CSV table of C-alpha atoms in Angstrom, one decimal:
chain,number,residue,atom,x,y,z
A,226,MET,CA,106.8,-66.0,-14.7
A,227,PHE,CA,103.4,-66.9,-16.2
A,228,CYS,CA,101.0,-65.1,-18.5
A,229,PRO,CA,98.1,-63.7,-16.5
A,230,HIS,CA,95.7,-64.4,-19.4
A,231,CYS,CA,96.5,-68.0,-20.7
A,232,GLY,CA,98.7,-69.2,-17.8
A,233,LYS,CA,101.5,-70.4,-20.0
A,234,GLU,CA,105.1,-69.7,-19.1
A,235,ILE,CA,106.8,-66.6,-20.5
A,236,THR,CA,110.2,-65.0,-20.1
A,237,GLU,CA,110.7,-62.1,-17.7
A,238,GLY,CA,110.6,-58.6,-19.4
A,239,GLN,CA,108.2,-59.6,-22.2
A,240,LEU,CA,105.6,-57.0,-22.9
A,241,PHE,CA,103.2,-59.4,-24.7
A,242,CYS,CA,102.6,-63.2,-24.3
A,243,ARG,CA,104.1,-65.2,-27.2
A,244,HIS,CA,101.3,-67.8,-26.8
A,245,CYS,CA,98.1,-65.7,-26.6
A,246,GLY,CA,99.3,-62.2,-27.4
A,247,GLY,CA,97.9,-60.8,-24.1
A,248,ARG,CA,99.6,-57.7,-22.6
A,249,ILE,CA,101.8,-58.5,-19.6
A,250,THR,CA,101.3,-55.8,-17.0
A,251,GLU,CA,102.9,-56.6,-13.7
A,252,THR,CA,103.1,-53.0,-12.5
A,253,VAL,CA,102.2,-51.4,-9.2
A,254,PRO,CA,98.8,-49.5,-9.7
A,255,ASN,CA,99.3,-45.9,-10.7
A,256,ALA,CA,102.8,-45.9,-9.1
A,257,GLY,CA,103.8,-42.8,-11.1
A,258,GLY,CA,100.9,-40.7,-10.1
A,259,ARG,CA,101.5,-41.0,-6.4
A,260,GLU,CA,103.4,-38.6,-4.1
A,261,LYS,CA,104.8,-38.8,-0.6
A,262,THR,CA,102.4,-38.3,2.3
A,263,PRO,CA,103.2,-35.2,4.4
A,264,TRP,CA,104.5,-37.5,7.1
A,265,GLU,CA,107.0,-39.1,4.7
A,266,ASP,CA,107.9,-35.7,3.3
A,267,ARG,CA,109.1,-34.3,6.6
A,268,GLU,CA,111.9,-32.3,4.9
A,269,THR,CA,109.2,-30.1,3.4
A,270,HIS,CA,106.5,-30.1,6.2
A,271,GLY,CA,108.6,-30.6,9.3
A,272,PHE,CA,108.0,-33.2,12.0
A,273,LEU,CA,104.9,-31.8,13.6
A,274,GLY,CA,103.6,-30.3,10.4
A,275,GLY,CA,103.9,-33.7,8.7
A,276,ILE,CA,102.0,-35.5,11.4
A,277,PHE,CA,99.3,-32.8,11.6
A,278,LYS,CA,98.7,-32.7,7.8
A,279,THR,CA,98.7,-36.5,7.5
A,280,VAL,CA,96.2,-36.8,10.4
A,281,LYS,CA,94.0,-34.1,8.8
A,282,GLU,CA,94.1,-35.5,5.3
A,283,SER,CA,93.7,-39.2,6.3
A,284,LEU,CA,90.8,-38.5,8.7
A,285,PHE,CA,88.8,-35.9,6.8
A,286,ALA,CA,89.7,-36.5,3.1
A,287,PRO,CA,90.6,-40.2,3.1
A,288,SER,CA,89.8,-40.9,-0.5
A,289,ALA,CA,92.1,-38.2,-1.8
A,290,PHE,CA,94.8,-39.1,0.8
A,291,PHE,CA,94.9,-42.8,0.0
A,292,ARG,CA,94.7,-42.2,-3.8
A,293,LYS,CA,97.9,-40.1,-3.6
A,294,MET,CA,99.6,-42.3,-1.0
A,295,PRO,CA,102.6,-44.2,-2.4
A,296,VAL,CA,102.3,-48.0,-2.2
A,297,THR,CA,106.1,-48.5,-2.0
A,298,GLY,CA,108.9,-46.9,-0.1
A,299,GLY,CA,109.3,-49.0,2.9
A,300,LEU,CA,107.4,-49.9,6.1
A,301,ALA,CA,109.4,-47.8,8.5
A,302,ASP,CA,107.6,-44.4,8.0
A,303,PRO,CA,104.0,-45.7,8.2
A,304,LEU,CA,105.0,-47.9,11.1
A,305,LEU,CA,106.5,-44.9,13.0
A,306,TYR,CA,103.4,-42.8,12.2
A,307,ALA,CA,101.1,-45.5,13.5
A,308,LEU,CA,103.2,-45.8,16.7
A,309,ILE,CA,103.2,-42.0,17.4
A,310,VAL,CA,99.4,-41.7,16.8
A,311,GLY,CA,98.7,-44.9,18.7
A,312,MET,CA,100.8,-43.8,21.7
A,313,VAL,CA,99.3,-40.4,21.9
A,314,SER,CA,95.7,-41.8,21.8
A,315,THR,CA,96.4,-44.4,24.4
A,316,MET,CA,98.0,-42.0,26.8
A,317,VAL,CA,95.2,-39.5,26.5
A,318,SER,CA,92.5,-42.1,26.9
A,319,TYR,CA,94.4,-43.4,29.9
A,320,VAL,CA,94.1,-40.0,31.5
A,321,TRP,CA,90.4,-39.9,30.8
A,322,GLN,CA,90.1,-43.4,32.3
A,323,ILE,CA,91.7,-42.1,35.5
A,324,LEU,CA,89.6,-39.0,35.6
A,325,PHE,CA,86.3,-40.7,34.9
A,326,GLN,CA,87.0,-43.9,36.8
A,327,GLY,CA,85.0,-42.9,39.9
A,328,THR,CA,82.0,-41.7,37.9
A,329,MET,CA,82.0,-44.6,35.5
A,330,GLN,CA,82.2,-47.2,38.3
A,331,SER,CA,78.9,-46.1,39.7
A,332,TYR,CA,77.1,-46.8,36.4
A,333,ILE,CA,78.6,-50.3,35.9
A,334,PRO,CA,76.5,-53.1,37.4
A,335,ALA,CA,78.0,-54.9,40.4
A,336,GLU,CA,77.9,-58.3,38.5
A,337,MET,CA,80.1,-56.8,35.8
A,338,ARG,CA,82.5,-55.3,38.3
A,339,ALA,CA,82.8,-58.7,40.0
A,340,ALA,CA,83.6,-60.5,36.7
A,341,PRO,CA,87.0,-62.1,36.4
A,342,GLY,CA,89.5,-59.9,34.4
A,343,TYR,CA,87.4,-56.8,34.9
A,344,ASP,CA,90.1,-54.8,36.6
A,345,MET,CA,93.0,-56.5,34.7
A,346,PHE,CA,94.4,-53.3,33.3
A,347,GLN,CA,93.5,-50.9,36.1
A,348,GLY,CA,96.6,-51.7,38.1
A,349,LEU,CA,98.9,-51.0,35.2
A,350,GLY,CA,100.8,-47.7,35.5
A,351,ILE,CA,101.5,-45.3,32.7
A,352,ALA,CA,105.2,-46.4,32.6
A,353,VAL,CA,104.2,-50.0,32.0
A,354,LEU,CA,101.7,-48.9,29.3
A,355,ALA,CA,104.5,-46.9,27.6
A,356,VAL,CA,106.5,-50.0,27.3
A,357,VAL,CA,103.7,-52.5,26.4
A,358,VAL,CA,101.6,-50.4,24.1
A,359,PRO,CA,104.2,-49.9,21.3
A,360,ILE,CA,104.9,-53.6,21.2
A,361,PHE,CA,101.2,-54.3,20.9
A,362,ILE,CA,100.7,-51.6,18.2
A,363,ILE,CA,103.6,-53.1,16.1
A,364,LEU,CA,102.3,-56.7,16.5
A,365,TRP,CA,98.7,-55.7,15.8
A,366,LEU,CA,99.7,-53.7,12.7
A,367,PHE,CA,101.5,-56.7,11.2
A,368,ILE,CA,98.9,-59.3,12.3
A,369,TRP,CA,95.9,-57.3,11.0
A,370,SER,CA,97.7,-56.2,7.8
A,371,GLY,CA,98.5,-59.9,7.2
A,372,ILE,CA,95.0,-61.1,7.8
A,373,VAL,CA,93.4,-58.3,5.6
A,374,HIS,CA,95.9,-58.9,2.8
A,375,LEU,CA,95.2,-62.6,2.8
A,376,CYS,CA,91.5,-61.9,2.6
A,377,LEU,CA,92.1,-59.4,-0.2
A,378,MET,CA,94.2,-62.0,-2.1
A,379,MET,CA,91.3,-64.5,-1.7
A,380,VAL,CA,89.1,-62.2,-3.8
A,381,LYS,CA,91.8,-61.2,-6.2
A,382,GLY,CA,91.9,-57.6,-4.9
A,383,ALA,CA,95.5,-57.4,-3.9
A,384,LYS,CA,97.0,-55.7,-6.9
A,385,ALA,CA,99.8,-53.7,-5.3
A,386,GLY,CA,101.4,-56.2,-2.8
A,387,PHE,CA,101.6,-56.4,0.9
A,388,GLU,CA,103.2,-53.0,1.4
A,389,ALA,CA,100.1,-51.2,0.1
A,390,THR,CA,97.9,-53.0,2.6
A,391,PHE,CA,100.3,-52.3,5.4
A,392,ARG,CA,100.4,-48.6,4.6
A,393,ALA,CA,96.6,-48.4,4.3
A,394,VAL,CA,96.2,-50.1,7.8
A,395,ALA,CA,99.0,-48.0,9.3
A,396,TYR,CA,97.8,-44.6,8.1
A,397,SER,CA,94.2,-45.6,9.1
A,398,ASN,CA,95.5,-45.5,12.7
A,399,SER,CA,94.8,-41.8,12.5
A,400,ALA,CA,91.3,-42.8,13.6
A,401,TYR,CA,92.7,-43.8,17.0
A,402,LEU,CA,93.0,-40.1,17.8
A,403,PHE,CA,89.2,-40.1,18.3
A,404,MET,CA,90.0,-42.0,21.5
A,405,VAL,CA,90.9,-38.6,23.1
A,406,ILE,CA,87.1,-38.0,23.1
A,407,PRO,CA,85.9,-39.3,26.5
A,408,ILE,CA,83.1,-41.9,26.8
A,409,CYS,CA,82.2,-42.4,23.1
A,410,GLY,CA,85.7,-42.1,21.6
A,411,SER,CA,86.3,-45.8,21.4
A,412,LEU,CA,83.2,-46.4,19.4
A,413,ILE,CA,83.9,-43.6,16.9
A,414,THR,CA,87.5,-45.0,16.6
A,415,ALA,CA,86.3,-48.6,15.9
A,416,VAL,CA,83.8,-47.5,13.2
A,417,TRP,CA,86.0,-44.8,11.5
A,418,SER,CA,89.2,-46.9,11.5
A,419,MET,CA,87.2,-49.7,9.6
A,420,VAL,CA,85.9,-47.1,7.2
A,421,LEU,CA,89.5,-45.7,6.7
A,422,ILE,CA,91.0,-49.1,6.1
A,423,ILE,CA,88.3,-50.0,3.5
A,424,ILE,CA,88.9,-46.7,1.6
A,425,GLY,CA,92.7,-47.1,2.0
A,426,LEU,CA,92.6,-50.6,0.5
A,427,LYS,CA,90.3,-49.6,-2.3
A,428,GLU,CA,92.6,-46.7,-3.3
A,429,ALA,CA,95.9,-48.3,-2.6
A,430,HIS,CA,95.2,-51.5,-4.5
A,431,GLU,CA,92.9,-49.7,-7.0
A,432,THR,CA,90.4,-52.4,-6.4
A,433,SER,CA,86.6,-52.3,-5.9
A,434,GLY,CA,85.0,-51.1,-2.7
A,435,GLY,CA,83.3,-54.4,-2.3
A,436,LYS,CA,86.6,-56.4,-2.3
A,437,ALA,CA,88.1,-53.9,0.1
A,438,ALA,CA,85.1,-54.1,2.4
A,439,PHE,CA,85.2,-57.9,2.2
A,440,ALA,CA,88.9,-58.0,3.2
A,441,GLU,CA,88.4,-55.7,6.2
A,442,LEU,CA,85.0,-57.1,7.4
A,443,PHE,CA,85.2,-60.8,6.6
A,444,PRO,CA,87.6,-61.6,9.5
A,445,LEU,CA,85.2,-59.8,11.9
A,446,ALA,CA,82.1,-61.2,10.3
A,447,LEU,CA,83.6,-64.7,10.6
A,448,CYS,CA,82.8,-64.6,14.3
A,449,CYS,CA,80.3,-61.7,14.7
A,450,GLY,CA,78.4,-62.4,11.5
A,451,LEU,CA,78.0,-66.0,12.4
A,452,ILE,CA,76.6,-65.1,15.7
A,453,ALA,CA,74.1,-62.7,14.1
A,454,ALA,CA,73.1,-65.4,11.6
A,455,VAL,CA,72.6,-68.0,14.3
A,456,VAL,CA,70.7,-65.6,16.5
A,457,ALA,CA,68.5,-64.6,13.5
A,458,LEU,CA,67.9,-68.3,12.8
A,459,GLY,CA,67.0,-68.9,16.4
A,460,ILE,CA,64.5,-66.0,16.5
A,461,LEU,CA,63.0,-67.3,13.2
A,462,ALA,CA,62.7,-70.8,14.6
A,463,ALA,CA,61.2,-69.6,17.8
A,464,SER,CA,58.7,-67.4,15.9
A,465,LEU,CA,57.7,-70.3,13.7
A,466,GLY,CA,57.3,-72.5,16.7
A,467,THR,CA,55.1,-69.9,18.4
A,468,MET,CA,53.0,-69.5,15.2
A,469,SER,CA,52.5,-73.2,14.8
A,470,ARG,CA,51.4,-73.5,18.5
A,471,ILE,CA,48.9,-70.6,18.0
A,472,SER,CA,47.5,-72.3,14.8
A,473,HIS,CA,47.0,-75.6,16.7
B,265,MET,CA,104.2,-74.0,-10.7
B,266,ARG,CA,107.8,-73.0,-11.2
B,267,VAL,CA,110.4,-73.3,-8.4
B,268,SER,CA,113.6,-71.2,-8.7
B,269,LEU,CA,116.4,-69.9,-6.5
B,270,LYS,CA,116.7,-66.1,-6.2
B,271,GLN,CA,119.1,-63.9,-4.2
B,272,ARG,CA,117.4,-61.4,-1.8
B,273,THR,CA,116.8,-58.0,-3.4
B,274,PRO,CA,117.5,-54.8,-1.3
B,275,GLY,CA,114.4,-53.6,0.5
B,276,GLN,CA,112.6,-56.9,0.1
B,277,ILE,CA,110.1,-57.5,3.0
B,278,GLU,CA,111.2,-60.4,5.2
B,279,PHE,CA,107.8,-62.1,5.7
B,280,GLY,CA,109.5,-65.2,7.2
B,281,VAL,CA,111.3,-63.1,9.8
B,282,ILE,CA,108.2,-60.9,10.6
B,283,TYR,CA,105.5,-63.5,10.7
B,284,GLY,CA,107.7,-66.4,11.8
B,285,GLY,CA,108.8,-64.0,14.6
B,286,ILE,CA,105.2,-63.3,15.6
B,287,GLY,CA,104.5,-67.0,15.6
B,288,LEU,CA,107.5,-67.7,17.8
B,289,LEU,CA,106.4,-64.8,20.2
B,290,ALA,CA,103.0,-66.5,20.4
B,291,LEU,CA,104.7,-69.8,21.3
B,292,LEU,CA,106.9,-68.1,23.9
B,293,ALA,CA,103.8,-66.5,25.4
B,294,GLY,CA,102.1,-69.9,25.4
B,295,ARG,CA,105.0,-71.3,27.3
B,296,PHE,CA,105.6,-68.7,29.9
B,297,LEU,CA,102.3,-66.7,30.3
B,298,PRO,CA,98.9,-67.9,31.5
B,299,VAL,CA,97.4,-67.0,28.1
B,300,ILE,CA,94.3,-69.3,28.5
B,301,GLY,CA,93.3,-67.5,31.6
B,302,LEU,CA,94.1,-64.1,30.2
B,303,LEU,CA,92.3,-64.3,26.9
B,304,PRO,CA,88.5,-64.0,26.8
B,305,ALA,CA,86.4,-67.1,26.0
B,306,CYS,CA,84.9,-67.4,22.5
B,307,ILE,CA,81.7,-65.4,22.2
B,308,PHE,CA,80.4,-67.5,19.3
B,309,LYS,CA,80.7,-70.7,21.3
B,310,GLY,CA,79.2,-69.1,24.4
B,311,LEU,CA,76.1,-68.0,22.4
B,312,THR,CA,75.7,-71.0,20.1
B,313,GLY,CA,77.4,-73.9,21.7
B,314,LEU,CA,79.3,-74.5,18.5
B,315,PRO,CA,83.0,-73.7,18.1
B,316,CYS,CA,84.0,-70.8,15.8
B,317,PRO,CA,86.6,-71.5,13.0
B,318,THR,CA,89.5,-70.4,15.2
B,319,CYS,CA,88.4,-72.1,18.4
B,320,GLY,CA,91.2,-74.1,20.1
B,321,SER,CA,94.0,-72.0,18.5
B,322,THR,CA,95.2,-70.7,21.9
B,323,ARG,CA,95.2,-74.2,23.4
B,324,SER,CA,96.9,-75.5,20.3
B,325,VAL,CA,99.7,-72.9,20.7
B,326,VAL,CA,100.0,-73.8,24.4
B,327,HIS,CA,100.3,-77.5,23.5
B,328,LEU,CA,102.9,-76.7,20.8
B,329,SER,CA,104.9,-74.5,23.2
B,330,HIS,CA,105.2,-77.5,25.6
B,331,GLY,CA,106.3,-79.8,22.7
B,332,ALA,CA,103.0,-81.7,22.6
B,333,VAL,CA,102.6,-81.7,18.8
B,334,SER,CA,100.0,-84.4,18.5
B,335,ALA,CA,97.8,-82.7,21.2
B,336,ALA,CA,98.2,-79.4,19.3
B,337,LEU,CA,97.2,-81.0,16.0
B,338,PHE,CA,94.2,-82.7,17.7
B,339,THR,CA,93.0,-79.4,19.3
B,340,ASN,CA,93.1,-77.3,16.1
B,341,PRO,CA,94.9,-79.0,13.1
B,342,LEU,CA,95.1,-75.9,10.9
B,343,ALA,CA,96.3,-73.5,13.7
B,344,ALA,CA,98.9,-76.1,14.8
B,345,ALA,CA,100.1,-76.6,11.2
B,346,VAL,CA,100.3,-72.8,10.6
B,347,PHE,CA,102.4,-72.3,13.7
B,348,ILE,CA,104.7,-75.2,12.9
B,349,ALA,CA,105.1,-73.8,9.4
B,350,ALA,CA,105.7,-70.3,10.8
B,351,ALA,CA,108.5,-71.5,13.1
B,352,LEU,CA,110.2,-73.5,10.3
B,353,PHE,CA,109.8,-70.5,7.9
B,354,PHE,CA,111.4,-68.2,10.5
B,355,GLY,CA,114.4,-70.5,10.8
B,356,TYR,CA,114.8,-70.8,7.1
B,357,SER,CA,114.4,-67.0,6.5
B,358,VAL,CA,116.9,-66.1,9.3
B,359,VAL,CA,119.5,-68.6,7.8
B,360,THR,CA,119.1,-67.3,4.3
B,361,LEU,CA,119.2,-63.7,5.4
B,362,LEU,CA,122.3,-64.1,7.6
B,363,PHE,CA,124.3,-66.2,5.2
B,364,HIS,CA,123.1,-64.5,1.9
B,365,ILE,CA,121.9,-67.8,0.6
B,366,PRO,CA,119.6,-67.7,-2.5
B,367,ARG,CA,116.0,-68.6,-1.4
B,368,LEU,CA,113.3,-70.7,-3.0
B,369,VAL,CA,110.8,-68.8,-5.0
B,370,PHE,CA,107.5,-70.3,-6.1
B,371,SER,CA,105.9,-68.7,-9.1
B,372,LEU,CA,102.2,-69.6,-9.7
B,373,SER,CA,100.2,-69.2,-12.8
B,374,GLU,CA,96.8,-67.4,-12.6
B,375,ARG,CA,95.1,-70.8,-12.8
B,376,GLU,CA,97.2,-72.2,-10.0
B,377,LYS,CA,96.6,-69.1,-7.9
B,378,THR,CA,92.8,-69.6,-8.3
B,379,ARG,CA,93.2,-73.3,-7.3
B,380,SER,CA,95.3,-72.3,-4.3
B,381,ARG,CA,92.5,-69.9,-3.2
B,382,GLY,CA,90.0,-72.7,-3.4
B,383,ILE,CA,92.2,-75.1,-1.5
B,384,ALA,CA,92.8,-72.5,1.3
B,385,ALA,CA,89.0,-71.9,1.6
B,386,ALA,CA,88.4,-75.7,1.6
B,387,LEU,CA,91.0,-76.2,4.3
B,388,VAL,CA,89.5,-73.6,6.6
B,389,LEU,CA,86.0,-75.2,6.1
B,390,ALA,CA,87.3,-78.7,6.7
B,391,ASN,CA,89.1,-77.6,9.8
B,392,TRP,CA,85.9,-75.9,11.1
B,393,ILE,CA,83.8,-79.1,10.4
B,394,TYR,CA,86.5,-81.0,12.4
B,395,LEU,CA,86.2,-78.6,15.3
B,396,ILE,CA,82.4,-78.8,15.3
B,397,VAL,CA,82.6,-82.6,15.4
B,398,THR,CA,85.4,-82.9,18.0
B,399,LEU,CA,85.2,-79.9,20.4
């Protein structure tokens, strides 16, 4: 291993660098001060109690929840939690979709209804969703955690390893329960899950809010932000062009 | 950089199996599903006429899944390289896991880590410039 201060090689287990005297701290942030989430402590809270308390704490007191959340202990528990919450949300939102389909269709413009891929998922039954959705949830959790962790590493914010990022992303899936709210549930979910991931990364890695926000928002901004920048430049160029024509 | 051989420790996350597996799933999807027709077109390219930094990744995966490596590298060099590396990493991780073989561990100093971050950012930028010029 290498000294984090001078970069020179040191032997494992050393407390101080023999070259520069710097302290070697390769510890997980605040590992001792953390405790199991109610979901992981099912022996005490029970299965449903564990889910309910974890949902409540992660949704409505996220800073305290993620500050206490352990950053080690395996991926299985957070993965299972994200799966349960994700499945419940998807199934309930599917029911809303069926109930409101007729009403919603009348508000959607005919051109949009005629667009290719518009009715791609409407033919899928609940049984197919039950099989496909868990696979997508697992894939999405690993893909998004990987991307977010890479972005966090780019800004030197990943202090507690990949597992901390995975846990923050998995427990942030609690926000998907807002999908049970008809019509605007998806929008609330999108916004609140981003907020939860940023808080989760900040507390789990004990890094700054700016670095956590960068890790979560940069992959989105890479596309959407660029669009906004180009549109803004286009508007600016058009305005300048109009102004110059007026002055002539 | 220091390269060493280390035995797998219990509970260690198998990144090669997980992410290599995801990469292989993407290749299988590219081979057997009409992914180009299913996935939406790039919004950024639709609005600006310029490709986004990930444009061509899906086509690159489809080319790779059909064994057309040069076409995949031409479409999006970085995406193709990442998927090839993922597939190789998957094979290596599975072999070392099944046969309990010590695996290569790369230890980087802080200076080398910073340099690696810079190289990664430069690679993404260079790949994007290539896409803007060619696509």
